[in-house]
Coordinates of C-alpha atoms in Angstrom, one line a residue:
X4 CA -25.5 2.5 -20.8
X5 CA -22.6 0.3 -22.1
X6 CA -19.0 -0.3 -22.0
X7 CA -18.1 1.0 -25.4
X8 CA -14.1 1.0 -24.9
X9 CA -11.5 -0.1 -22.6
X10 CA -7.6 1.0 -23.0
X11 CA -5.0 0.1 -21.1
X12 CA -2.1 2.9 -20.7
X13 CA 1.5 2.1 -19.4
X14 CA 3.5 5.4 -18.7
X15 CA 6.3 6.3 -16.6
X16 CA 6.7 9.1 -15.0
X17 CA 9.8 8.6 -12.5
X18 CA 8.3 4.9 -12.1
X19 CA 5.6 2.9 -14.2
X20 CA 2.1 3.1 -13.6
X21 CA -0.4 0.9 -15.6
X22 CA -3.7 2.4 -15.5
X23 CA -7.2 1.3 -16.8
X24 CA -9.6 3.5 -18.7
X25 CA -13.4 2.5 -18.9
X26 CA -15.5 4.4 -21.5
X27 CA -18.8 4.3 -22.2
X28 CA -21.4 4.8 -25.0
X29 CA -22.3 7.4 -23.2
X30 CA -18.8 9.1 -22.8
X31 CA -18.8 8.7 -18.9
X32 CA -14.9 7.7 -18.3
X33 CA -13.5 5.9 -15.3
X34 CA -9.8 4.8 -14.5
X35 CA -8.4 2.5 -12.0
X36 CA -4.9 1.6 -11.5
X37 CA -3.4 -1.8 -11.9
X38 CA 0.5 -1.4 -11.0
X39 CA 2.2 -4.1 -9.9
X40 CA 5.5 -3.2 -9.3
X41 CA 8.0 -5.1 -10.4
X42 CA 5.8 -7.0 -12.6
X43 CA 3.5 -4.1 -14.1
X44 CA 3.2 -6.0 -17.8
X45 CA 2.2 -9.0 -16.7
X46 CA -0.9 -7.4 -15.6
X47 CA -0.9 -5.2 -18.7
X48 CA -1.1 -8.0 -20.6
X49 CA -3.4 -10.0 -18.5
X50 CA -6.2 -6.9 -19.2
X51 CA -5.6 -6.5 -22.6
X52 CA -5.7 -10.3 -24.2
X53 CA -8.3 -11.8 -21.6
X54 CA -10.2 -9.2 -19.9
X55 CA -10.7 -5.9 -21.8
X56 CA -12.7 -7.9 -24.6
X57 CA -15.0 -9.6 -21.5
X58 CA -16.1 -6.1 -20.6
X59 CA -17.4 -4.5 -23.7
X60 CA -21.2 -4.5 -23.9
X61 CA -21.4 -4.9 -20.2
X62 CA -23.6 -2.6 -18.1
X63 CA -20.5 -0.3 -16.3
X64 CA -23.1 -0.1 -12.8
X65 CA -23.1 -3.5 -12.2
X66 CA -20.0 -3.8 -10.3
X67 CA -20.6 -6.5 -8.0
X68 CA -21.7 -8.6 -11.0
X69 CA -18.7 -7.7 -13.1
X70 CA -16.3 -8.0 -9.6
X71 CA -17.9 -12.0 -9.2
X72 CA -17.7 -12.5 -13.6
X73 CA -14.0 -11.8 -13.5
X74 CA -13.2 -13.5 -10.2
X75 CA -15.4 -16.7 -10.3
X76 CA -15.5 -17.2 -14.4
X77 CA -11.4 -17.1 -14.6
X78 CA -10.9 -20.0 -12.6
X79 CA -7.1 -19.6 -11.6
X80 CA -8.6 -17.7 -8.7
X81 CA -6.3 -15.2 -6.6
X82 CA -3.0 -14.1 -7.3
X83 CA -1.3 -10.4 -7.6
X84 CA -2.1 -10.4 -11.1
X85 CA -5.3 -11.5 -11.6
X86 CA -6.3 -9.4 -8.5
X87 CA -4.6 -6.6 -9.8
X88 CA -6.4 -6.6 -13.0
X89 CA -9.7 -7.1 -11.4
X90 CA -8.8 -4.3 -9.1
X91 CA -8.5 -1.9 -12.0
X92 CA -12.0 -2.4 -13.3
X93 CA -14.0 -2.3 -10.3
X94 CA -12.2 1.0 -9.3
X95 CA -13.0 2.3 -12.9
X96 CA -16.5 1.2 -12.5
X97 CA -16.4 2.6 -9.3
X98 CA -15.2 6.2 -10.8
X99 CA -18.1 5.9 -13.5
X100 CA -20.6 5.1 -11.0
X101 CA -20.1 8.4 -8.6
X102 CA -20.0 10.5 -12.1
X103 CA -23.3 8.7 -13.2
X104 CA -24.7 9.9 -9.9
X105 CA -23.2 13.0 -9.5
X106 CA -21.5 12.1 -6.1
X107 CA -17.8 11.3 -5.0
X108 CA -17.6 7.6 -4.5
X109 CA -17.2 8.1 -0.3
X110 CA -20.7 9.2 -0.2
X111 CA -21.8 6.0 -2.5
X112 CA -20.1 3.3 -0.1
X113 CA -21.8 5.3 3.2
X114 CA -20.7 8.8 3.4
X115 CA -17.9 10.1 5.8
X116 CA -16.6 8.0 9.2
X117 CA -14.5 11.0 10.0
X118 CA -13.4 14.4 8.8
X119 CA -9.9 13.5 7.4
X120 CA -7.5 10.5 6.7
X121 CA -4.5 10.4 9.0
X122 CA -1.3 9.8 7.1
X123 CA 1.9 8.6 7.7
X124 CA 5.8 9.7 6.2
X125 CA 8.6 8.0 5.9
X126 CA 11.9 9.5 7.5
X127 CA 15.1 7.6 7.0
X128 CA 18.5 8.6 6.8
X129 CA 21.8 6.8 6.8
X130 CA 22.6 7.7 10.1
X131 CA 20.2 8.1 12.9
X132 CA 21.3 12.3 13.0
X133 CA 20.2 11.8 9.4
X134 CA 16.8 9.9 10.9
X135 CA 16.2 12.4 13.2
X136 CA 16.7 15.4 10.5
X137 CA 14.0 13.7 8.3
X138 CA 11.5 13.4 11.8
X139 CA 12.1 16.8 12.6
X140 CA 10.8 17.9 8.7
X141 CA 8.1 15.6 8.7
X142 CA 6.5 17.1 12.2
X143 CA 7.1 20.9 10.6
X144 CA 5.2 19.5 7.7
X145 CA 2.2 18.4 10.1
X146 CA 2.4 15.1 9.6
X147 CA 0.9 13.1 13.4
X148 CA 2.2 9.8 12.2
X149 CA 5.9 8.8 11.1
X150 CA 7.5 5.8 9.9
X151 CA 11.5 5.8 10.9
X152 CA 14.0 3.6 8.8
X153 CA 18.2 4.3 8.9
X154 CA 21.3 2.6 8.0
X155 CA 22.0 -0.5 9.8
X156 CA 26.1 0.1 11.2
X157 CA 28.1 -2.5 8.8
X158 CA 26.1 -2.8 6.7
X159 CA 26.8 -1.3 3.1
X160 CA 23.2 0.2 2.1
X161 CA 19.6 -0.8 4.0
X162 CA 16.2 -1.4 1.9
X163 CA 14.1 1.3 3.1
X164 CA 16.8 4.2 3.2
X165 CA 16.9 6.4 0.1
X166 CA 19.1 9.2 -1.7
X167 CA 16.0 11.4 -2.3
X168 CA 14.3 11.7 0.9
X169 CA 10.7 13.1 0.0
X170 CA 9.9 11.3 -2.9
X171 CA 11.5 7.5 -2.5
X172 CA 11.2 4.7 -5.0
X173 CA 13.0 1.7 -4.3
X174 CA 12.8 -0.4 -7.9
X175 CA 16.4 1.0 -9.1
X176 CA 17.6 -1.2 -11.6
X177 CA 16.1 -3.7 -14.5
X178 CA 18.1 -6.1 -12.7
X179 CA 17.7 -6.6 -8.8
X180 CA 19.9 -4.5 -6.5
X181 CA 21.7 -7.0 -4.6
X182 CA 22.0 -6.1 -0.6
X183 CA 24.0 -7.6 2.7
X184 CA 21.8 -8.0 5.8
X185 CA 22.6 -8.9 9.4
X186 CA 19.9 -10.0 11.6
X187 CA 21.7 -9.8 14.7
X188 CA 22.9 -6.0 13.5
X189 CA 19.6 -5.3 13.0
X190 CA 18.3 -6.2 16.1
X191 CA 20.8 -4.3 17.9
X192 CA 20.7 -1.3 16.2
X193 CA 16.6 -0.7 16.0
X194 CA 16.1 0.2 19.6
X195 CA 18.3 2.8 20.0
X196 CA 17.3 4.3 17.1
X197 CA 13.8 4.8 18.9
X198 CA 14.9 5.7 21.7
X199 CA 16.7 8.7 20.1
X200 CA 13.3 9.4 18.3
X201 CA 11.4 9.4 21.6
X202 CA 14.1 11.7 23.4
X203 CA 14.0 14.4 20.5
X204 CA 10.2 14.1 19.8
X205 CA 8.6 13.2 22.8
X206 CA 5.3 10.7 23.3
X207 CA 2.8 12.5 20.8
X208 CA 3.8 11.8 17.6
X209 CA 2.9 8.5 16.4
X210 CA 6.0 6.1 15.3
X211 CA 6.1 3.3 13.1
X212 CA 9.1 0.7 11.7
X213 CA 9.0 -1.4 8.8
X214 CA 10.7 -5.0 9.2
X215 CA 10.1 -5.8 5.5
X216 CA 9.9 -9.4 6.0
X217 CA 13.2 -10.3 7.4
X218 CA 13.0 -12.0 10.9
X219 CA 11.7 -15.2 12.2
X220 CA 9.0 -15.3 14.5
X221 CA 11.5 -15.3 17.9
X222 CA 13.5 -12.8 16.1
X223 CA 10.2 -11.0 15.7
X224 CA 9.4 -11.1 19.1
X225 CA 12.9 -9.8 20.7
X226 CA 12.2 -6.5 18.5
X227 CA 9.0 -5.8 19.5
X228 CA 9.6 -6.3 23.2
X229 CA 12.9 -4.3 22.8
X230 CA 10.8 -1.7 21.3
X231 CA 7.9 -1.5 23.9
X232 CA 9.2 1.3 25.8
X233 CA 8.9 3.3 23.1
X234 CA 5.3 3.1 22.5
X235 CA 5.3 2.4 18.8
X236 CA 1.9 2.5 16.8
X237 CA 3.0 -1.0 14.9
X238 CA 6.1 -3.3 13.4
X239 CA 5.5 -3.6 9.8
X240 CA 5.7 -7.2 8.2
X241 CA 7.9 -8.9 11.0
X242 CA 8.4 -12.2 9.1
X243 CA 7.1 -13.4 5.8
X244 CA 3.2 -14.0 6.3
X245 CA 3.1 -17.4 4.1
X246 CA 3.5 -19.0 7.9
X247 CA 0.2 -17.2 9.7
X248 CA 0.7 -19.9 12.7
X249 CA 4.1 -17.9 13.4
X250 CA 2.4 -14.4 14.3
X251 CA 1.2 -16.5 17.4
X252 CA 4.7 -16.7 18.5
X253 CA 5.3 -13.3 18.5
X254 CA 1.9 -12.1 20.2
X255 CA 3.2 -14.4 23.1
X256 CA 6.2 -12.3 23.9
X257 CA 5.6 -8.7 22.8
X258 CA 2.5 -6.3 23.0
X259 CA 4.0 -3.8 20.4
X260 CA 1.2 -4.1 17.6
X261 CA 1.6 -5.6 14.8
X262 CA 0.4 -4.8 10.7
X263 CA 0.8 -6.7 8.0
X264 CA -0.7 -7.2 4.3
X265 CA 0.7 -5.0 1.6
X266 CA 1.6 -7.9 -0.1
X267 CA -1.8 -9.7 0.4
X268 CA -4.3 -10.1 -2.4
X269 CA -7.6 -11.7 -1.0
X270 CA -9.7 -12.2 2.6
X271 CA -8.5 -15.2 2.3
X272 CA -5.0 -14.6 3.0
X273 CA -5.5 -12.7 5.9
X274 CA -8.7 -14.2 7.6
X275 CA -6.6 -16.4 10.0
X276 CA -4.6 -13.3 10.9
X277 CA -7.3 -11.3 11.1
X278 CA -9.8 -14.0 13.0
X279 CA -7.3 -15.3 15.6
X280 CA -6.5 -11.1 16.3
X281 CA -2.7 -12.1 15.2
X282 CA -2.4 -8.3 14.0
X283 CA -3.7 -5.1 14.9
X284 CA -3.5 -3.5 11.9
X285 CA -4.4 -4.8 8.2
X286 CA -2.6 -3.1 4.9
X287 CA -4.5 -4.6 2.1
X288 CA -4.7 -2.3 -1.0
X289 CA -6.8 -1.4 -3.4
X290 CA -5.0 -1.7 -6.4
X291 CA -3.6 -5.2 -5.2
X292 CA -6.5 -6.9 -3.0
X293 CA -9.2 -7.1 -5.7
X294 CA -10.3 -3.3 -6.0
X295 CA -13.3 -1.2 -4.0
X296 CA -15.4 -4.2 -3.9
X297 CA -13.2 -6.4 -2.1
X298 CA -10.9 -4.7 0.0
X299 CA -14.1 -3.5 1.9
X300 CA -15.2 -7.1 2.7
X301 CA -11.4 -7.0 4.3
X302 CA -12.1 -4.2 6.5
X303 CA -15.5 -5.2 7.5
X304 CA -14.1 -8.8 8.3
X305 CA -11.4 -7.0 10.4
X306 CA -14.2 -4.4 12.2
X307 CA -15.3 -7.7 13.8
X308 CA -12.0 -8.4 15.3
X309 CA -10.6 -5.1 16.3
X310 CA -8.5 -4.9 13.3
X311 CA -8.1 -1.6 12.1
X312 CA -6.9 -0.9 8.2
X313 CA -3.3 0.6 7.8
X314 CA -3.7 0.7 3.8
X315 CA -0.2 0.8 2.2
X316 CA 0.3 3.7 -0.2
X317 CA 4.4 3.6 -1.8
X318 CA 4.6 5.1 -4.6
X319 CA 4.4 2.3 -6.8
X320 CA 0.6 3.2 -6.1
X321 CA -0.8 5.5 -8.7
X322 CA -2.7 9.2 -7.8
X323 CA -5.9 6.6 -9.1
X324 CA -5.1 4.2 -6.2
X325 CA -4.5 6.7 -3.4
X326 CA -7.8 8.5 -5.1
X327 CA -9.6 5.5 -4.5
X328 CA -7.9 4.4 -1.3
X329 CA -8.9 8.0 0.3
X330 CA -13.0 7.3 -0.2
X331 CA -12.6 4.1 1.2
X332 CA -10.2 5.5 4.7
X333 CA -13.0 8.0 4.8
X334 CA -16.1 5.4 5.0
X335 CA -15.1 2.8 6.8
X336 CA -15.7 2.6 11.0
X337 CA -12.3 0.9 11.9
X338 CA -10.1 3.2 9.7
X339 CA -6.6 3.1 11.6
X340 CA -3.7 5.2 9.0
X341 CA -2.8 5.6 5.4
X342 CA 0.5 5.4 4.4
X343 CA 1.6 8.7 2.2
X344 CA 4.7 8.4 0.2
X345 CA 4.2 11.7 -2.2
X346 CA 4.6 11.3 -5.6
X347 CA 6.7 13.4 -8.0
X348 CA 5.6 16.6 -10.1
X349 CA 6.1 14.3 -13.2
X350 CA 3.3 11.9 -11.9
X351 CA 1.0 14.6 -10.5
X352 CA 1.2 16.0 -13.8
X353 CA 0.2 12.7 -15.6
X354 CA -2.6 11.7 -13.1
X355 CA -4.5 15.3 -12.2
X356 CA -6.8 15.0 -9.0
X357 CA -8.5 16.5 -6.1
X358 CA -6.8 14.6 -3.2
X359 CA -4.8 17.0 -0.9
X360 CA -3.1 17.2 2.5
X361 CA -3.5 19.8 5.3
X362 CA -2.7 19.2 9.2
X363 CA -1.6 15.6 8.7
X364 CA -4.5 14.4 7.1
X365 CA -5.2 13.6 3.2
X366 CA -8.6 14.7 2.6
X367 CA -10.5 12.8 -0.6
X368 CA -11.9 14.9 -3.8
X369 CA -15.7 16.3 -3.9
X370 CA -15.8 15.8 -7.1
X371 CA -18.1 13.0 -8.6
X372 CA -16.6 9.9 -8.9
X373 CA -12.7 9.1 -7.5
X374 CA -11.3 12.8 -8.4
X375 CA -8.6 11.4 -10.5
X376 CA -7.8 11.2 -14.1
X377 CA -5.0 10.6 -16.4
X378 CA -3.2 12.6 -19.2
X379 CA -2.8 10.5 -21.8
X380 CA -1.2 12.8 -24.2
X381 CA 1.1 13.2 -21.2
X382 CA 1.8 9.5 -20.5
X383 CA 2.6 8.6 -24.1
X384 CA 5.4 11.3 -23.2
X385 CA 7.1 8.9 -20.7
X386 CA 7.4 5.1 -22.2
X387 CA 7.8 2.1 -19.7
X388 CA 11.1 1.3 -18.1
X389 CA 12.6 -1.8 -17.0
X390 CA 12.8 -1.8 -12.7
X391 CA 13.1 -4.4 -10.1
X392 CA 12.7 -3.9 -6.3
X393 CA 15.8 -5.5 -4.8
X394 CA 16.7 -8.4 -2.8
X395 CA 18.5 -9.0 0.6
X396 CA 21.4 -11.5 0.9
X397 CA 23.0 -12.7 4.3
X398 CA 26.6 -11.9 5.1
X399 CA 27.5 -15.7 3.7
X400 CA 25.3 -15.3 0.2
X401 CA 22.6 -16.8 1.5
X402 CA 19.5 -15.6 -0.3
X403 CA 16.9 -13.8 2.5
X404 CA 13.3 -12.2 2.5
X405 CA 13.1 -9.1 0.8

């Protein structure tokens, strides 16, 4: 068997999706998802002109081969786009393999840790009334886990905090959104927020808070002490993770835990983190940290340290991804959450699968392979449109973290 054909689909349905599909001579299909939002044709581009031709004639079942070929024989190593790309044919490969042996790809990577993935919402609401609305459907939903995000007071609009509540996508504009932040607001206002959460909800349900980048290390380390009384599961992204040395500061002062790595695209960028036990929690992806392959070497690396895997899962993050993500949560021993923002009907439509959620968990497809496809006669229905995530200014113009 033989990679025959290799297409590369970009679609939109409420947000773009680049997706790859694998064929072979034998007509076994695979897809794998290769979104990078924000900058989704750069990676189109980078599989059509240098990696779609490499893979024709290969044999599709020797993934670890093709994983090292793509990595190793580029050599500009790393990045969100290369990763990206290379992401998107080892899940495809991935898909074909578990349709080859007539298994779902869970079973094919060491068969079930546990009986379902725990997955997290996202509440958020202008005000905290609005917050605590937003908690209160999430828990009648069954969700056991629940990131919280509102308005910061003075401040004009908060990344984080959307108009359509269930279904959120950030990327608004072709050009970036433009937003005011204040630190000291910020740092004000987060604590009370919880402790409204924790009055109205009680101890049970598991909370979580998303810093998106913005604080330094001290500042870091004032929020998560503020917030120990409230028992949260983790602070998201505290500061920008270029700087790994600063996540020492903040374990010094605060024992809230810590995740971080969404934005990460190898072990290598979070082996320090990871080795040192800086974090708690690790949110490498597949679609962005090298695919199946390579985001497992992340979680076994972290198993050694007590790191648990907290995968992000935004919508930006195709059906395919979450798919493949799902098989992976299931297998692994030091599985910790998976984020669940839902996509819309318009992209459940275009990407068909097996996934589904009941009593707070996501369970994966039984189907052989990943349990996903795509519509393509439906995609070609939605063409790509121009959108930008967008970016945080201080009160003076001062250009900040995301």
């Amino acid at each position: 068997m033989r990679i025959a054909e290799a297409r590369v689909i970009v679609t939109c349905p409420d947000r773009n999706f680049v997706t790859l599909k694998i064929i072979t001579d034998e007509g076994v299909t695979g897809v794998g998802d290769a979104t990078l939002n924000g900058r989704e044709l750069a990676v189109a581009s980078y599989l059509t002109d240098h990696v779609v031709p490499q893979l024709i004639g290969r044999d599709p079942t020797r993934i670890e081969d093709t994983w090292q070929y793509l990595y190793k024989g580029a050599y500009w190593r790393r990045g969100p786009v290369t990763m990206s790309a290379i992401a998107a044919v080892d899940t495809a490969l991935w898909d074909i393999l578990g349709k080859i042996a007539g298994l779902p790809v869970y079973r094919l990577i060491g068969g079930r840790s546990r009986e379902g993935v725990t997955v997290y919402g996202h509440a958020n609401g202008d005000t905290v009334e609005d917050a605590l609305v937003e908690v209160a459907r999430y828990v009648d939903l069954g969700y056991r886990a629940i990131r919280v995000q509102t308005g910061v007071p003075g401040m004009a609009s908060t990344y984080g905090v959307s108009k359509d509540k269930l279904f959120y996508e950030p990327a608004d504009a072709a050009i970036p959104t433009e937003n005011v932040w204040s630190t000291s607001r910020y740092l004000n206002h987060v604590p009370t927020v919880f402790k409204r959460v924790r009055d109205e909800f009680g101890p049970d349900v598991k909370l979580l808070h998303d810093v998106h980048h913005r604080l330094t290390p001290i500042e870091a380390a004032r929020l998560g002490r503020s917030l120990e009384p409230y028992d949260l599961t983790w602070i998201e992204d505290p500061v920008p993770a270029e700087l790994q040395e600063g996540f020492r500061l903040i374990r010094q002062h605060t024992t809230t835990p810590i995740a971080v790595g969404e934005v990460f695209n190898t072990v290598w960028d979070c082996e320090q983190l990871i080795r040192e036990q800086l974090i708690d929690y690790i949110r490498a992806t597949v679609v962005h940290a090298g695919g199946i392959t390579h985001l497992r070497r992340i979680f076994d690396l972290a198993a050694l340290h007590h790191v648990r895997s907290g995968s992000h899962g935004a919508t930006d993050l195709s059906p395919v991804c979450m798919a493949a993500a799902l098989h992976v949560d299931v297998a692994i021993p030091n599985f910790g959450l998976q984020e669940y923002m839902r996509h819309t009907s318009a992209t459940d439509q275009v990407f068909p699968h097996g996934y589904h959620f009941e009593g707070g968990y996501l369970h994966p497809s039984e189907t052989p392979g990943l349990g996903v496809d795509i519509d393509e006669e439906l995609a070609a229905q939605y063409p790509y449109r121009p959108a930008s995530l967008p970016v945080n200014r201080l009160e003076d113009g001062t250009m900040h973290s995301w």
